[in-house]
Coordinates of C-alpha atoms in Angstrom, one line a residue:
Chain A
M17 CA 37.1 -68.5 -173.3
D18 CA 40.2 -70.6 -174.1
D19 CA 38.5 -73.6 -172.6
Q20 CA 35.8 -73.5 -175.2
I21 CA 38.2 -73.1 -178.1
R22 CA 40.8 -75.6 -177.0
T23 CA 40.0 -79.3 -176.9
E24 CA 41.1 -81.5 -174.0
S25 CA 44.0 -83.0 -175.9
T26 CA 45.6 -79.7 -177.0
R27 CA 45.5 -78.1 -173.6
L28 CA 48.9 -77.4 -172.0
Q29 CA 49.8 -79.9 -169.2
L30 CA 50.9 -77.9 -166.2
T31 CA 49.5 -80.0 -163.4
G32 CA 50.3 -83.3 -161.8
G33 CA 54.1 -82.8 -162.0
E34 CA 56.6 -85.2 -160.5
R35 CA 55.4 -86.5 -157.2
S36 CA 58.9 -87.2 -156.0
R37 CA 59.9 -83.6 -156.5
V38 CA 57.1 -82.4 -154.4
A39 CA 58.0 -85.0 -151.7
R40 CA 61.6 -83.9 -151.7
E41 CA 60.5 -80.3 -151.2
R42 CA 58.5 -81.3 -148.2
V43 CA 61.5 -83.1 -146.7
Y44 CA 63.8 -80.1 -147.2
R45 CA 61.2 -77.9 -145.7
L46 CA 60.8 -80.1 -142.6
V47 CA 64.6 -80.6 -142.0
L48 CA 65.1 -76.8 -142.2
F49 CA 62.2 -76.2 -139.9
L50 CA 63.5 -78.6 -137.3
C51 CA 66.9 -76.9 -137.3
A52 CA 65.3 -73.5 -136.9
A53 CA 63.0 -74.8 -134.2
L54 CA 65.9 -76.4 -132.2
S55 CA 67.0 -73.2 -130.6
V56 CA 63.5 -72.4 -129.4
V57 CA 63.1 -75.9 -128.1
V58 CA 66.3 -75.7 -126.2
T59 CA 65.5 -72.3 -124.7
V60 CA 62.1 -73.5 -123.6
T61 CA 63.6 -76.7 -122.1
I62 CA 66.1 -74.6 -120.1
V63 CA 63.5 -72.3 -118.8
V64 CA 61.2 -75.2 -117.8
A65 CA 64.1 -77.1 -116.2
L66 CA 65.2 -74.1 -114.2
A67 CA 61.6 -73.2 -113.3
V68 CA 60.8 -76.7 -112.0
D69 CA 63.7 -76.7 -109.6
A70 CA 63.3 -73.1 -108.7
V71 CA 59.7 -73.8 -107.7
E72 CA 61.0 -76.5 -105.4
F73 CA 63.5 -74.0 -104.0
F74 CA 60.8 -71.4 -103.4
G75 CA 58.9 -74.2 -101.5
M76 CA 61.8 -74.1 -99.0
V77 CA 62.6 -70.4 -99.1
D78 CA 60.1 -67.6 -99.2
P79 CA 60.4 -65.8 -102.6
V80 CA 60.0 -62.5 -100.8
D81 CA 62.9 -63.2 -98.6
F82 CA 64.9 -64.3 -101.6
F83 CA 64.3 -61.2 -103.7
T84 CA 64.5 -58.7 -100.8
G85 CA 67.0 -60.3 -98.5
T86 CA 70.4 -58.6 -98.1
T87 CA 72.3 -61.5 -96.7
W88 CA 73.4 -64.6 -98.6
V89 CA 74.9 -67.2 -96.3
T90 CA 73.9 -70.6 -97.5
A91 CA 75.4 -72.3 -94.5
R92 CA 72.9 -70.5 -92.3
D93 CA 70.1 -70.9 -94.8
Q94 CA 70.0 -67.1 -95.5
F95 CA 69.1 -66.8 -99.1
G96 CA 68.8 -63.0 -99.8
V97 CA 69.8 -62.5 -103.4
L98 CA 70.4 -58.8 -103.4
P99 CA 74.2 -59.0 -102.5
L100 CA 74.7 -61.2 -105.5
V101 CA 72.6 -59.0 -107.7
T102 CA 74.4 -55.9 -106.7
G103 CA 77.7 -57.8 -107.1
T104 CA 76.8 -58.7 -110.6
L105 CA 75.6 -55.2 -111.5
L106 CA 78.8 -53.7 -110.0
V107 CA 80.9 -55.9 -112.2
T108 CA 78.8 -55.1 -115.2
A109 CA 78.9 -51.4 -114.6
V110 CA 82.7 -51.2 -114.1
S111 CA 83.4 -53.5 -117.0
A112 CA 81.1 -51.2 -119.1
L113 CA 83.1 -48.2 -118.0
V114 CA 86.2 -50.0 -119.3
A115 CA 84.8 -51.6 -122.5
I116 CA 82.5 -49.0 -123.9
P117 CA 84.9 -46.0 -124.3
I118 CA 87.8 -48.2 -125.4
G119 CA 85.6 -50.4 -127.7
V120 CA 84.0 -47.4 -129.4
A121 CA 87.2 -45.6 -129.8
S122 CA 88.9 -48.6 -131.4
A123 CA 85.9 -49.1 -133.6
I124 CA 86.1 -45.5 -134.8
Y125 CA 89.8 -45.9 -135.4
L126 CA 89.4 -49.2 -137.3
S127 CA 86.4 -48.0 -139.4
E128 CA 87.5 -44.4 -140.1
Y129 CA 91.2 -43.8 -139.5
A130 CA 93.2 -47.0 -139.9
S131 CA 95.2 -47.6 -143.0
P132 CA 94.8 -51.1 -144.5
R133 CA 98.1 -52.0 -143.0
A134 CA 97.1 -50.9 -139.5
R135 CA 93.8 -52.7 -139.8
S136 CA 95.6 -55.9 -140.9
V137 CA 97.5 -55.9 -137.6
L138 CA 94.8 -54.6 -135.2
K139 CA 91.8 -56.6 -136.3
P140 CA 93.4 -60.0 -135.8
G141 CA 94.7 -58.7 -132.5
L142 CA 91.2 -57.9 -131.3
E143 CA 90.0 -61.3 -132.5
I144 CA 92.7 -63.0 -130.5
L145 CA 91.6 -61.1 -127.5
A146 CA 88.1 -62.5 -128.1
G147 CA 89.5 -66.0 -128.3
I148 CA 91.4 -66.1 -125.0
P149 CA 89.8 -68.6 -122.6
T150 CA 88.2 -66.7 -119.6
V151 CA 90.1 -68.8 -117.2
V152 CA 93.3 -67.1 -118.5
Y153 CA 91.8 -63.7 -117.9
G154 CA 90.9 -64.8 -114.4
Y155 CA 94.4 -65.8 -113.7
L156 CA 95.8 -62.6 -115.1
A157 CA 93.4 -60.6 -113.0
L158 CA 94.3 -62.4 -109.8
I159 CA 98.1 -62.6 -110.3
Y160 CA 99.0 -59.5 -112.4
L161 CA 96.3 -56.9 -112.6
T162 CA 95.7 -56.7 -108.8
D163 CA 99.5 -56.3 -108.2
F164 CA 99.6 -53.7 -111.0
L165 CA 96.7 -51.7 -109.4
R166 CA 98.3 -52.0 -106.0
G167 CA 101.5 -50.6 -107.6
L168 CA 99.3 -47.5 -108.5
G169 CA 98.6 -47.0 -104.8
L170 CA 95.3 -48.7 -104.5
D171 CA 94.7 -50.6 -101.3
L172 CA 93.2 -53.9 -102.7
G173 CA 92.5 -57.2 -101.2
T174 CA 93.9 -60.4 -102.7
F175 CA 90.4 -61.0 -104.1
N176 CA 88.7 -57.8 -105.1
V177 CA 85.9 -56.6 -107.3
L178 CA 87.9 -53.9 -109.1
S179 CA 90.5 -56.2 -110.8
A180 CA 87.9 -58.8 -111.8
S181 CA 85.6 -56.1 -113.2
I182 CA 88.4 -54.4 -115.2
M183 CA 89.4 -57.8 -116.6
V184 CA 85.8 -58.6 -117.6
G185 CA 85.8 -55.2 -119.3
I186 CA 88.9 -56.0 -121.2
M187 CA 87.4 -59.4 -122.2
I188 CA 84.3 -57.7 -123.8
I189 CA 86.2 -54.9 -125.6
P190 CA 86.3 -57.0 -128.8
M191 CA 82.5 -57.5 -128.8
V192 CA 81.9 -53.7 -128.5
S193 CA 84.6 -52.8 -131.1
S194 CA 83.9 -55.5 -133.6
L195 CA 80.1 -55.0 -133.7
S196 CA 80.4 -51.2 -133.6
E197 CA 82.9 -51.3 -136.4
D198 CA 80.5 -53.3 -138.5
A199 CA 77.8 -50.8 -137.8
M200 CA 80.1 -47.9 -138.7
S201 CA 81.4 -49.5 -141.9
A202 CA 77.8 -50.0 -143.0
V203 CA 77.2 -46.3 -143.0
P204 CA 77.2 -45.3 -146.7
D205 CA 80.3 -43.3 -148.0
S206 CA 77.9 -40.8 -149.5
L207 CA 77.2 -39.5 -146.0
R208 CA 81.0 -39.1 -145.3
E209 CA 81.5 -37.4 -148.6
A210 CA 78.7 -35.0 -147.8
G211 CA 80.4 -34.1 -144.5
Y212 CA 83.8 -33.7 -146.1
G213 CA 82.2 -31.6 -148.9
L214 CA 81.0 -29.2 -146.2
G215 CA 84.5 -28.7 -144.8
A216 CA 84.2 -31.1 -141.9
T217 CA 87.4 -32.6 -140.5
K218 CA 87.8 -36.4 -140.2
Y219 CA 87.1 -36.2 -136.5
E220 CA 83.9 -34.2 -137.1
V221 CA 82.8 -36.7 -139.8
S222 CA 83.5 -39.7 -137.6
T223 CA 81.8 -38.4 -134.5
G224 CA 79.2 -36.1 -135.9
I225 CA 78.0 -38.2 -138.9
V226 CA 79.2 -41.8 -138.8
V227 CA 78.6 -42.6 -135.1
P228 CA 75.1 -41.1 -135.0
A229 CA 74.1 -42.9 -138.1
A230 CA 75.5 -46.2 -136.7
L231 CA 74.0 -45.6 -133.3
S232 CA 71.5 -48.5 -133.3
G233 CA 74.3 -51.0 -134.1
I234 CA 76.6 -49.4 -131.5
F235 CA 73.9 -49.7 -128.8
S236 CA 73.3 -53.3 -129.7
S237 CA 76.9 -54.0 -129.3
F238 CA 76.8 -52.5 -125.8
I239 CA 73.8 -54.6 -124.8
L240 CA 75.3 -57.8 -126.1
A241 CA 78.6 -57.1 -124.4
L242 CA 76.9 -56.2 -121.1
S243 CA 74.9 -59.4 -121.3
R244 CA 78.1 -61.2 -121.7
A245 CA 79.6 -59.4 -118.6
I246 CA 76.5 -60.2 -116.5
G247 CA 76.9 -63.9 -117.3
E248 CA 80.7 -64.0 -117.0
T249 CA 81.7 -66.6 -114.5
M250 CA 85.3 -67.8 -114.5
I251 CA 87.0 -64.4 -114.1
V252 CA 84.8 -63.5 -111.1
V253 CA 85.1 -66.9 -109.5
M254 CA 88.9 -66.7 -109.7
A255 CA 89.6 -63.1 -109.0
M256 CA 86.7 -61.6 -107.0
G257 CA 86.5 -64.0 -104.1
L258 CA 83.4 -65.8 -102.8
R259 CA 82.1 -63.4 -100.2
P260 CA 78.6 -61.9 -101.1
R261 CA 78.6 -58.3 -100.1
M262 CA 75.9 -55.7 -100.5
F263 CA 77.2 -52.7 -102.5
D264 CA 77.8 -50.0 -100.0
L265 CA 76.6 -46.7 -101.4
T266 CA 78.4 -44.8 -98.7
D267 CA 81.7 -46.4 -99.5
P268 CA 81.8 -47.4 -103.2
V269 CA 85.6 -47.4 -103.2
G270 CA 85.7 -49.9 -100.4
S271 CA 83.2 -52.1 -102.1
L272 CA 85.4 -52.2 -105.2
A273 CA 88.6 -52.9 -103.2
E274 CA 87.2 -55.8 -101.3
S275 CA 86.1 -59.2 -102.4
G276 CA 82.5 -59.8 -103.5
Q277 CA 80.4 -62.4 -105.3
T278 CA 78.2 -62.5 -108.3
M279 CA 75.2 -64.6 -109.1
T280 CA 77.2 -66.8 -111.5
S281 CA 79.9 -67.3 -108.9
A282 CA 77.3 -68.3 -106.2
M283 CA 75.9 -70.9 -108.7
V284 CA 79.3 -72.4 -109.2
Q285 CA 79.8 -72.5 -105.5
A286 CA 76.4 -74.2 -105.0
V287 CA 77.1 -76.9 -107.6
T288 CA 80.7 -77.6 -106.5
S289 CA 80.0 -77.7 -102.8
D290 CA 79.3 -81.1 -101.2
V291 CA 75.7 -80.4 -100.1
G292 CA 72.9 -82.8 -101.1
A293 CA 71.0 -82.4 -104.3
A294 CA 67.8 -81.9 -102.3
S295 CA 69.2 -79.1 -100.1
P296 CA 68.1 -75.5 -100.5
T297 CA 71.7 -74.5 -101.1
Y298 CA 71.9 -76.8 -104.2
K299 CA 68.4 -75.8 -105.4
S300 CA 69.3 -72.1 -105.0
M301 CA 71.3 -72.5 -108.1
F302 CA 68.2 -72.8 -110.2
A303 CA 66.5 -69.8 -108.6
L304 CA 69.7 -67.8 -109.3
G305 CA 69.9 -69.2 -112.9
L306 CA 66.3 -68.1 -113.5
T307 CA 66.9 -64.6 -112.1
L308 CA 70.0 -64.3 -114.3
F309 CA 68.1 -65.5 -117.3
A310 CA 65.4 -63.0 -116.6
I311 CA 68.0 -60.2 -116.5
T312 CA 69.7 -61.1 -119.7
F313 CA 66.4 -61.7 -121.4
A314 CA 65.3 -58.2 -120.4
M315 CA 68.6 -56.9 -121.8
N316 CA 68.0 -58.6 -125.1
L317 CA 64.5 -57.1 -125.3
L318 CA 65.9 -53.7 -124.5
S319 CA 68.5 -54.2 -127.2
N320 CA 65.9 -55.1 -129.8
A321 CA 63.7 -52.1 -128.8
I322 CA 66.6 -49.7 -129.2
A323 CA 67.7 -51.3 -132.5
A324 CA 64.2 -51.0 -133.8
R325 CA 63.9 -47.3 -132.7
H326 CA 67.1 -46.3 -134.5
R327 CA 66.8 -48.9 -137.2
E328 CA 68.9 -47.9 -140.2
E329 CA 68.0 -44.3 -140.4
Y330 CA 70.1 -43.8 -143.4
Q331 CA 69.1 -45.3 -146.7
Chain B
M20 CA 86.8 -45.7 -149.8
A21 CA 86.4 -43.0 -147.2
R22 CA 88.0 -45.6 -144.9
N23 CA 91.4 -44.3 -145.8
V24 CA 91.1 -40.6 -145.9
P25 CA 94.4 -38.9 -145.4
D26 CA 94.8 -37.3 -142.0
D27 CA 92.7 -34.1 -141.8
G28 CA 93.6 -33.2 -138.3
K29 CA 91.3 -30.4 -137.2
P30 CA 93.4 -27.2 -137.5
S31 CA 92.6 -24.2 -135.4
R32 CA 91.2 -21.2 -137.3
N33 CA 94.6 -19.5 -137.2
E34 CA 96.4 -22.5 -138.6
R35 CA 93.9 -22.7 -141.4
I36 CA 94.5 -19.1 -142.4
D37 CA 98.2 -19.6 -142.0
A38 CA 98.2 -22.6 -144.3
A39 CA 96.2 -20.7 -146.9
E40 CA 98.4 -17.6 -146.7
A41 CA 101.6 -19.6 -146.8
S42 CA 100.4 -21.1 -150.1
G43 CA 99.5 -17.8 -151.9
E44 CA 97.0 -15.2 -152.2
T45 CA 93.9 -16.7 -150.6
G46 CA 94.3 -14.5 -147.5
G47 CA 92.0 -11.9 -149.1
L48 CA 89.5 -14.5 -150.3
I49 CA 89.0 -15.7 -146.8
E50 CA 87.7 -12.3 -145.7
T51 CA 85.3 -11.9 -148.6
S52 CA 83.4 -15.0 -147.9
V53 CA 82.2 -13.9 -144.4
T54 CA 78.8 -12.7 -145.7
T55 CA 77.0 -12.9 -148.9
E56 CA 77.0 -9.1 -149.3
D57 CA 80.7 -9.0 -149.0
S58 CA 81.4 -11.7 -151.6
D59 CA 79.0 -9.9 -154.0
E60 CA 81.0 -6.7 -153.6
H61 CA 84.2 -8.5 -154.3
S62 CA 83.2 -10.9 -157.0
T63 CA 83.6 -10.1 -160.6
P64 CA 81.3 -12.0 -162.8
G65 CA 83.0 -13.6 -165.7
R66 CA 86.5 -13.4 -164.2
T67 CA 88.3 -16.7 -164.0
I68 CA 88.0 -18.1 -160.5
I69 CA 89.3 -21.7 -161.2
E70 CA 92.0 -22.4 -163.6
S71 CA 93.2 -25.8 -164.6
R72 CA 96.6 -26.3 -166.2
G73 CA 97.6 -29.6 -167.5
V74 CA 95.8 -31.6 -164.9
D75 CA 96.3 -35.4 -165.1
V76 CA 94.6 -37.7 -162.7
F77 CA 95.5 -41.3 -162.2
Y78 CA 93.8 -44.1 -160.3
D79 CA 96.8 -46.4 -159.6
D80 CA 98.1 -46.9 -163.2
V81 CA 94.9 -45.9 -165.0
Q82 CA 94.9 -42.4 -166.3
A83 CA 91.4 -40.8 -165.8
L84 CA 92.2 -37.3 -167.0
R85 CA 94.8 -36.1 -169.5
G86 CA 96.2 -32.6 -169.5
V87 CA 93.0 -30.7 -168.8
D88 CA 93.2 -27.0 -169.4
M89 CA 90.1 -25.0 -168.4
E90 CA 89.2 -21.6 -167.0
I91 CA 86.0 -21.5 -165.0
P92 CA 84.4 -18.1 -164.8
E93 CA 83.1 -16.6 -161.6
N94 CA 79.3 -16.4 -161.1
R95 CA 78.5 -18.4 -164.2
V96 CA 77.3 -21.9 -164.7
T97 CA 79.9 -24.1 -166.3
A98 CA 78.6 -27.5 -167.5
M99 CA 80.8 -30.6 -168.0
I100 CA 79.3 -33.2 -170.3
G101 CA 80.5 -36.4 -171.9
P102 CA 79.9 -40.1 -172.0
S103 CA 80.2 -42.3 -168.9
G104 CA 83.8 -42.8 -167.8
C105 CA 85.1 -39.7 -169.6
G106 CA 86.4 -38.2 -166.4
K107 CA 84.0 -35.4 -165.9
S108 CA 83.1 -36.3 -162.4
T109 CA 86.8 -37.0 -161.6
F110 CA 87.6 -33.4 -162.7
L111 CA 84.8 -32.0 -160.5
R112 CA 86.2 -33.9 -157.5
T113 CA 89.7 -32.7 -158.3
I114 CA 88.6 -29.1 -157.8
N115 CA 87.7 -29.6 -154.1
R116 CA 90.2 -32.4 -153.5
M117 CA 87.5 -34.9 -152.8
N118 CA 89.8 -37.3 -154.7
D119 CA 92.0 -37.2 -151.6
L120 CA 89.5 -39.6 -150.1
V121 CA 90.5 -42.2 -152.7
D122 CA 93.8 -43.8 -151.8
S123 CA 94.7 -44.8 -155.3
A124 CA 94.1 -41.3 -156.8
R125 CA 97.1 -39.1 -157.8
V126 CA 96.8 -35.6 -159.3
E127 CA 99.4 -33.9 -161.4
G128 CA 99.4 -30.4 -163.0
E129 CA 98.1 -27.2 -161.5
L130 CA 94.6 -26.4 -160.4
R131 CA 94.4 -22.8 -159.3
F132 CA 91.5 -21.5 -157.2
G133 CA 91.6 -17.8 -156.7
G134 CA 95.2 -17.9 -157.8
T135 CA 96.4 -20.6 -155.4
N136 CA 97.3 -24.1 -156.6
V137 CA 95.1 -26.2 -154.4
Y138 CA 97.6 -29.1 -154.6
D139 CA 100.4 -27.0 -153.2
E140 CA 101.9 -28.2 -150.0
G141 CA 100.3 -26.5 -147.1
V142 CA 96.9 -26.1 -148.6
D143 CA 94.4 -27.6 -146.2
P144 CA 91.7 -29.5 -148.0
V145 CA 89.3 -28.8 -145.2
A146 CA 89.8 -25.0 -145.6
L147 CA 89.4 -25.5 -149.4
R148 CA 86.1 -27.4 -149.1
R149 CA 84.7 -24.7 -146.8
R150 CA 84.9 -22.4 -149.8
I151 CA 83.8 -24.9 -152.4
G152 CA 80.5 -26.6 -151.7
M153 CA 79.4 -29.8 -153.3
V154 CA 76.1 -31.4 -154.2
F155 CA 76.2 -35.1 -155.1
Q156 CA 74.6 -37.3 -157.7
S157 CA 72.0 -39.0 -155.5
P158 CA 70.5 -37.0 -152.6
N159 CA 72.5 -37.8 -149.4
P160 CA 70.9 -35.9 -146.5
F161 CA 72.2 -36.9 -143.1
P162 CA 69.9 -39.0 -141.0
K163 CA 69.2 -35.9 -139.0
S164 CA 66.4 -33.4 -138.9
I165 CA 65.8 -31.0 -141.8
Y166 CA 67.1 -28.1 -139.6
D167 CA 70.2 -30.0 -138.6
N168 CA 70.9 -30.9 -142.2
A169 CA 70.9 -27.3 -143.2
A170 CA 72.8 -26.2 -140.1
Y171 CA 75.5 -28.9 -140.2
G172 CA 78.0 -27.0 -142.3
L173 CA 77.4 -23.8 -140.2
K174 CA 78.1 -25.7 -137.0
V175 CA 81.2 -27.4 -138.4
Q176 CA 82.5 -24.0 -139.7
D177 CA 81.7 -22.2 -136.5
K178 CA 79.3 -19.8 -138.3
T179 CA 76.7 -20.2 -135.5
D180 CA 75.7 -16.6 -135.0
D181 CA 72.2 -16.0 -136.5
I182 CA 72.2 -19.7 -137.3
D183 CA 68.4 -19.8 -137.5
D184 CA 68.4 -16.9 -140.0
R185 CA 71.1 -18.5 -142.0
V186 CA 69.2 -21.8 -142.1
E187 CA 66.1 -20.1 -143.2
R188 CA 67.8 -18.1 -145.9
A189 CA 69.5 -21.3 -147.2
L190 CA 66.2 -23.2 -147.4
R191 CA 64.6 -20.2 -149.1
D192 CA 67.4 -19.9 -151.6
A193 CA 67.0 -23.6 -152.3
A194 CA 63.3 -23.1 -152.9
L195 CA 62.5 -25.5 -150.1
W196 CA 61.4 -23.2 -147.3
D197 CA 57.7 -23.1 -148.1
E198 CA 57.5 -26.9 -148.1
V199 CA 59.4 -27.6 -144.9
Q200 CA 59.0 -24.5 -142.6
D201 CA 56.5 -26.3 -140.4
R202 CA 58.4 -29.6 -140.2
L203 CA 62.0 -28.6 -139.6
D204 CA 62.3 -31.2 -136.8
E205 CA 61.4 -34.1 -139.1
S206 CA 64.1 -36.3 -140.5
G207 CA 65.6 -35.1 -143.8
L208 CA 64.9 -38.7 -145.0
E209 CA 61.2 -38.1 -144.8
L210 CA 61.3 -35.8 -147.8
S211 CA 60.8 -36.8 -151.4
G212 CA 63.9 -37.3 -153.6
G213 CA 63.6 -33.9 -155.2
Q214 CA 63.1 -32.2 -151.8
Q215 CA 66.1 -34.1 -150.4
Q216 CA 68.3 -32.9 -153.2
R217 CA 67.1 -29.3 -152.6
L218 CA 67.9 -29.9 -148.9
C219 CA 71.4 -30.9 -149.9
I220 CA 71.7 -27.8 -152.0
A221 CA 70.5 -25.7 -149.0
R222 CA 73.1 -27.5 -146.9
A223 CA 75.8 -26.6 -149.3
I224 CA 74.9 -22.9 -149.8
A225 CA 74.1 -22.3 -146.1
V226 CA 77.8 -21.8 -145.4
D227 CA 78.0 -19.4 -148.3
P228 CA 80.8 -20.9 -150.4
D229 CA 82.3 -19.2 -153.4
V230 CA 81.8 -22.1 -155.7
L231 CA 79.2 -24.8 -155.9
L232 CA 80.2 -28.1 -157.5
M233 CA 77.2 -30.3 -158.6
D234 CA 77.7 -33.9 -159.7
E235 CA 74.7 -34.8 -161.9
P236 CA 72.4 -33.3 -159.2
A237 CA 69.3 -34.2 -161.1
S238 CA 70.1 -37.7 -162.4
A239 CA 68.2 -39.4 -159.6
L240 CA 65.1 -37.2 -159.9
D241 CA 61.9 -37.3 -161.8
P242 CA 61.3 -34.7 -164.5
V243 CA 59.3 -32.3 -162.3
A244 CA 61.9 -32.4 -159.6
T245 CA 64.6 -32.0 -162.2
S246 CA 63.1 -28.8 -163.6
K247 CA 62.8 -27.4 -160.1
V248 CA 66.5 -28.1 -159.5
E249 CA 67.4 -26.6 -162.9
D250 CA 65.5 -23.4 -162.2
L251 CA 67.3 -23.3 -158.9
I252 CA 70.7 -23.6 -160.5
A253 CA 69.9 -20.6 -162.7
D254 CA 69.1 -18.6 -159.6
L255 CA 72.1 -19.8 -157.8
A256 CA 74.5 -18.5 -160.5
E257 CA 73.6 -15.0 -159.5
E258 CA 75.5 -15.5 -156.2
Y259 CA 77.7 -18.5 -156.8
T260 CA 80.0 -19.9 -159.3
V261 CA 78.4 -23.2 -160.4
V262 CA 80.2 -26.1 -161.9
I263 CA 77.8 -28.9 -162.9
V264 CA 78.5 -32.3 -164.3
T265 CA 75.6 -33.7 -166.3
H266 CA 75.0 -36.5 -168.8
N267 CA 72.0 -34.7 -170.1
M268 CA 73.0 -32.5 -173.0
Q269 CA 69.7 -30.6 -173.1
Q270 CA 70.2 -29.7 -169.5
A271 CA 73.7 -28.4 -170.2
A272 CA 72.4 -26.4 -173.1
R273 CA 69.5 -24.9 -171.0
I274 CA 71.3 -23.9 -167.9
S275 CA 75.0 -23.3 -168.6
D276 CA 77.1 -20.4 -169.9
K277 CA 80.2 -22.4 -170.6
T278 CA 80.4 -26.0 -171.6
A279 CA 83.3 -28.5 -171.4
V280 CA 83.0 -31.6 -173.4
F281 CA 85.0 -34.6 -172.2
L282 CA 85.3 -37.6 -174.4
T283 CA 86.4 -41.2 -173.6
G284 CA 90.0 -41.3 -172.4
G285 CA 89.8 -38.4 -170.0
E286 CA 90.4 -35.8 -172.6
L287 CA 88.8 -32.3 -172.5
V288 CA 88.1 -32.1 -176.2
E289 CA 86.3 -28.8 -176.4
F290 CA 85.6 -25.9 -174.0
G291 CA 83.8 -22.7 -174.7
D292 CA 80.6 -20.8 -174.7
T293 CA 77.6 -23.1 -174.5
N294 CA 76.0 -21.7 -177.6
E295 CA 79.1 -22.1 -179.6
I296 CA 79.6 -25.7 -178.5
F297 CA 76.0 -26.7 -179.3
E298 CA 75.6 -24.7 -182.5
N299 CA 79.0 -24.8 -184.0
P300 CA 81.4 -27.3 -182.4
E301 CA 84.9 -27.3 -183.7
H302 CA 85.5 -31.0 -183.5
D303 CA 83.7 -33.6 -185.4
R304 CA 83.8 -35.9 -182.4
V305 CA 82.1 -33.3 -180.3
E306 CA 79.4 -32.8 -182.9
D307 CA 78.9 -36.5 -183.2
Y308 CA 78.5 -36.7 -179.4
I309 CA 76.1 -33.8 -179.0
T310 CA 74.0 -34.8 -181.9
G311 CA 73.7 -38.3 -180.4
K312 CA 75.7 -40.3 -182.9
F313 CA 77.5 -42.0 -180.0
G314 CA 77.7 -41.9 -176.2

């Protein structure tokens, strides 16, 4: 209608704006996209690089032997990955036993109980714990923690799984506590007030209302911390020894008291040993890396699935 | 804010009663609240159950309430009205010591509930809140099932015998049972806003408190849901002492027996029978307020 009334000259000019502005927008968009794409490119590159060498490794070693073998002695070309996988899982499990209760308890304290004064001391303390280089933790485990545990009457080897695992646990406490605290702090105060209004105590409100409402975030913190424990290298290289050992279900205490080896530690050994770059020992590093990647990737998927299931149930 | 709640260590049942007895005459009240029937026998409609004497509340250096004197009658609806920031919600939260959750809050004066000053040393705010339920401004059901929402207070207060019956009665009394009886396992957050608020009312009355504090319970609701909640409040007054904060003067006029008018500065300007307040207020400022000249 308007078109018929208005003449060409009176019509509002809204098209054909400044060409340079449009061009600038395109550049911004492209730069931002490239940055966002970088992480994906790197991830894909890593997987491809690992896969190429791993395929070469599996040309030399039967994948079935690799994934089902229970002996890892590279010098004798025995590449059974299970002792390393159980070693890794043992470290992860023990560190989880240390980090999850302590981490969640500190998160509850910081989020629900602590006075601003107490928080101002404790929070930086935890952050410092997160900033200590893992080589220092490894040293502490080897020199002090093992001695301390022996003082408690445990019969431990110089290198042992227990001390390394506990130290990995201590290392990941800040991840659990800080992410869990964020999740708990995000629970609206109206839910706490509802609890107090019904005559609940602080402990009942914290554990019965705040923790359940923050559960998805708390679970995510567990998964992230455990992924970190699975990938931890320095502490286990220094304090756990280098002897791959199947976890012995009939003697779990013995398995903890002796030395062991994780996948990460075996990779370090492969890359630092003086074998040729074409040898199966050297190539085994890539197969191990790929296996490790698959495990942590699965953990991340699990974490996302859990977070989606419990996603912000409060409003 | 709830970050810094003072320590409410969980006292044993005995300690709670001891604390209450040490501070005065609440020992008898504790027995009466065991069942609805009992509290009906002992309650005296119209008798003063909550008495405020010179209550001042400060948030740091800011005074939110100035010398409030008020007598709240048992089994009646008492409305508190006034413009934003007049302190009416603060007063409500002073009654069940919810202001304890705010670090900067300080209360002076006496607030007697059943004869006991609730700010006396030795009074356990947890024990107090078990007798004084609260419904908040916007519906705040827990992210739990409808059943667990209604049962939460019962579980916390160890009133778990006949818990299914108590939950059903509370949901019926809150006029919600017919709408939710087939979906008690669903999350309370699946309900509409009005249903959520009635669930919060059910949650509060399930534990059979003596007093129900309501902080603008209908302000986040649409008109239909509002009228349902208002009808409910009228019914609730037969069993409970209801103290309601509202910014809606028509609502106060419709549902309350007594009205308190707070005006800016945290002053209780006028308190009396609702009809008197609305038809023949003593103060010009109150008349200006309720006729809409300001606020």
